[in-house]
């Protein structure tokens, strides 16, 4: 069985991942350029002192990854945290160790300590973002309804637009990740 540190070492660099992106690249970049870490958050030094690394399980088509990864990138920069990207669909053995309610929801951030052991993990969504998504989805018709697919596309579009344009969501992601890292 592959260890977490082996997955970390086998992953793509952030630059390699971004260079191979075909979906959501511009949107992710916009969020990264727009999002700002809170000034003088003492938790950042706490995380920096932990000397963590992170494995990011993701795919470029994922809207949640489009929003969450830029926030993690800013945290990683501020705390000198190396990131390693594992594409979900190429690493199902890793992904299947981090299911959410039985599903392969991404992104998942697996934080490793200095010994390469799991320190904690996070994802795929901050709680307030999850509540927003669930609220939008509650009115979808049944999957066998002839309108399900078109209604689902509408909901996905609304979620995507909200993710791209809502700094409050980005701040929720930041708070959620930091809360997990400083438990």
C-alpha positions as CSV (number, residue, x, y, z in Angstrom):
1,X,0.0,0.0,0.0
2,X,1.2,3.5,-0.9
3,X,2.0,5.8,2.0
4,X,0.8,9.4,2.2
5,X,4.3,10.7,1.8
6,X,4.7,8.5,-1.3
7,X,1.5,10.1,-2.7
8,X,2.9,13.5,-1.8
9,X,6.2,12.7,-3.6
10,X,4.4,11.3,-6.7
11,X,2.0,14.2,-7.1
12,X,2.2,17.1,-9.5
13,X,3.7,20.4,-8.5
14,X,1.2,23.3,-8.3
15,X,2.8,24.7,-11.5
16,X,2.5,21.4,-13.3
17,X,-1.2,21.2,-12.3
18,X,-2.0,24.7,-13.4
19,X,-0.2,24.3,-16.7
20,X,-2.2,21.2,-17.5
21,X,-5.6,22.8,-16.6
22,X,-8.2,23.0,-19.3
23,X,-11.2,24.0,-17.2
24,X,-11.7,26.8,-14.7
25,X,-8.1,28.0,-15.0
26,X,-9.0,31.7,-15.6
27,X,-11.7,31.6,-12.8
28,X,-9.3,30.0,-10.4
29,X,-6.6,32.6,-11.2
30,X,-9.1,35.4,-10.7
31,X,-10.0,34.1,-7.2
32,X,-6.3,33.7,-6.4
33,X,-5.5,37.3,-7.5
34,X,-8.6,38.7,-5.7
35,X,-8.6,36.8,-2.4
36,X,-6.5,38.3,0.4
37,X,-5.6,36.6,3.7
38,X,-6.7,38.4,6.8
39,X,-4.0,40.8,8.1
40,X,-2.0,39.5,11.1
41,X,-3.9,36.3,11.7
42,X,-1.8,34.6,14.4
43,X,-3.1,31.2,13.3
44,X,-0.9,31.4,10.2
45,X,2.2,31.4,12.4
46,X,0.9,28.5,14.3
47,X,0.4,26.5,11.1
48,X,3.8,27.6,9.8
49,X,5.4,26.3,13.0
50,X,3.8,22.9,12.3
51,X,5.9,22.5,9.1
52,X,3.0,20.8,7.3
53,X,2.7,19.6,3.7
54,X,-0.5,19.1,1.8
55,X,-1.8,16.6,-0.7
56,X,-4.5,18.1,-2.8
57,X,-6.9,15.7,-4.4
58,X,-8.6,17.5,-7.2
59,X,-9.6,17.8,-10.9
60,X,-9.7,21.0,-12.9
61,X,-13.4,20.6,-13.9
62,X,-14.5,20.8,-10.2
63,X,-16.1,24.1,-9.2
64,X,-15.4,23.5,-5.5
65,X,-11.7,23.1,-6.4
66,X,-11.8,26.3,-8.5
67,X,-12.8,28.2,-5.4
68,X,-11.1,26.3,-2.6
69,X,-7.6,25.8,-4.1
70,X,-6.7,29.5,-4.5
71,X,-7.5,30.0,-0.8
72,X,-5.3,27.0,0.1
73,X,-2.6,28.4,-2.2
74,X,-2.6,31.7,-0.2
75,X,-2.4,29.8,3.1
76,X,0.4,27.6,1.8
77,X,2.4,30.7,0.6
78,X,2.0,32.4,4.0
79,X,3.0,29.3,5.9
80,X,5.7,27.8,3.6
81,X,3.5,24.7,3.1
82,X,4.5,22.6,0.1
83,X,1.5,21.4,-2.0
84,X,1.4,18.3,-4.1
85,X,-1.5,17.7,-6.5
86,X,-3.1,14.3,-7.0
87,X,-5.6,14.1,-9.8
88,X,-8.7,12.3,-8.4
89,X,-9.5,10.2,-11.4
90,X,-5.9,8.9,-11.7
91,X,-5.6,8.2,-7.9
92,X,-8.8,6.5,-7.0
93,X,-6.9,4.3,-4.4
94,X,-6.0,7.5,-2.6
95,X,-9.4,9.2,-3.2
96,X,-11.2,6.2,-1.8
97,X,-9.5,6.7,1.6
98,X,-11.2,10.1,1.8
99,X,-14.8,9.7,0.7
100,X,-17.4,12.2,1.7
101,X,-20.7,10.5,2.6
102,X,-19.6,7.6,0.5
103,X,-18.8,9.7,-2.6
104,X,-15.6,10.9,-4.3
105,X,-16.2,14.6,-3.6
106,X,-13.3,16.9,-4.2
107,X,-11.3,18.8,-3.4
108,X,-9.8,17.0,-0.4
109,X,-6.8,18.5,1.3
110,X,-4.7,16.0,3.3
111,X,-2.3,17.8,5.6
112,X,0.9,15.8,6.6
113,X,3.1,16.4,9.6
114,X,6.9,16.4,9.5
115,X,7.0,12.6,9.7
116,X,4.6,12.2,6.7
117,X,1.7,11.2,8.8
118,X,-1.8,12.7,8.4
119,X,-2.2,15.7,10.6
120,X,-5.7,16.4,9.5
121,X,-7.8,16.7,6.3
122,X,-10.3,19.1,4.9
123,X,-12.9,19.2,2.2
124,X,-14.7,19.4,0.0
125,X,-16.6,22.4,1.3
126,X,-16.9,24.9,4.1
127,X,-20.1,24.4,6.1
128,X,-21.8,27.6,5.0
129,X,-20.9,26.9,1.4
130,X,-22.4,23.4,1.8
131,X,-25.6,24.9,3.2
132,X,-25.8,27.2,0.2
133,X,-25.4,24.3,-2.2
134,X,-27.9,22.1,-0.4
135,X,-30.4,24.9,-0.3
136,X,-30.1,25.4,-4.1
137,X,-30.4,21.7,-4.8
138,X,-33.4,21.1,-2.5
139,X,-35.8,22.1,-5.2
140,X,-34.4,19.9,-8.0
141,X,-36.9,17.5,-9.4
142,X,-36.4,13.7,-9.0
143,X,-33.6,12.3,-11.2
144,X,-36.1,10.4,-13.4
145,X,-38.0,13.7,-14.1
146,X,-37.6,14.8,-17.7
147,X,-36.6,18.3,-16.4
148,X,-33.9,17.1,-14.0
149,X,-30.9,17.5,-16.3
150,X,-31.8,21.0,-17.4
151,X,-32.6,22.1,-13.8
152,X,-29.4,20.6,-12.5
153,X,-27.4,22.5,-15.1
154,X,-29.1,25.7,-14.0
155,X,-28.2,25.0,-10.4
156,X,-24.6,24.2,-11.3
157,X,-24.4,27.5,-13.2
158,X,-25.7,29.4,-10.2
159,X,-23.2,27.7,-7.9
160,X,-20.3,28.3,-10.3
161,X,-21.2,32.0,-10.6
162,X,-21.5,32.4,-6.8
163,X,-18.2,30.6,-6.2
164,X,-16.4,32.9,-8.8
165,X,-17.9,36.2,-7.4
166,X,-18.4,35.9,-3.7
167,X,-15.5,36.9,-1.5
168,X,-17.6,36.0,1.6
169,X,-17.5,32.4,0.4
170,X,-13.7,32.6,0.0
171,X,-13.4,33.9,3.5
172,X,-15.6,31.0,4.8
173,X,-13.3,28.6,3.1
174,X,-10.3,30.3,4.7
175,X,-11.9,30.1,8.2
176,X,-13.0,26.5,7.7
177,X,-9.5,25.4,6.6
178,X,-7.8,27.4,9.4
179,X,-10.2,26.0,12.0
180,X,-9.3,22.5,10.9
181,X,-5.6,23.2,10.9
182,X,-5.6,24.7,14.4
183,X,-7.8,22.3,16.3
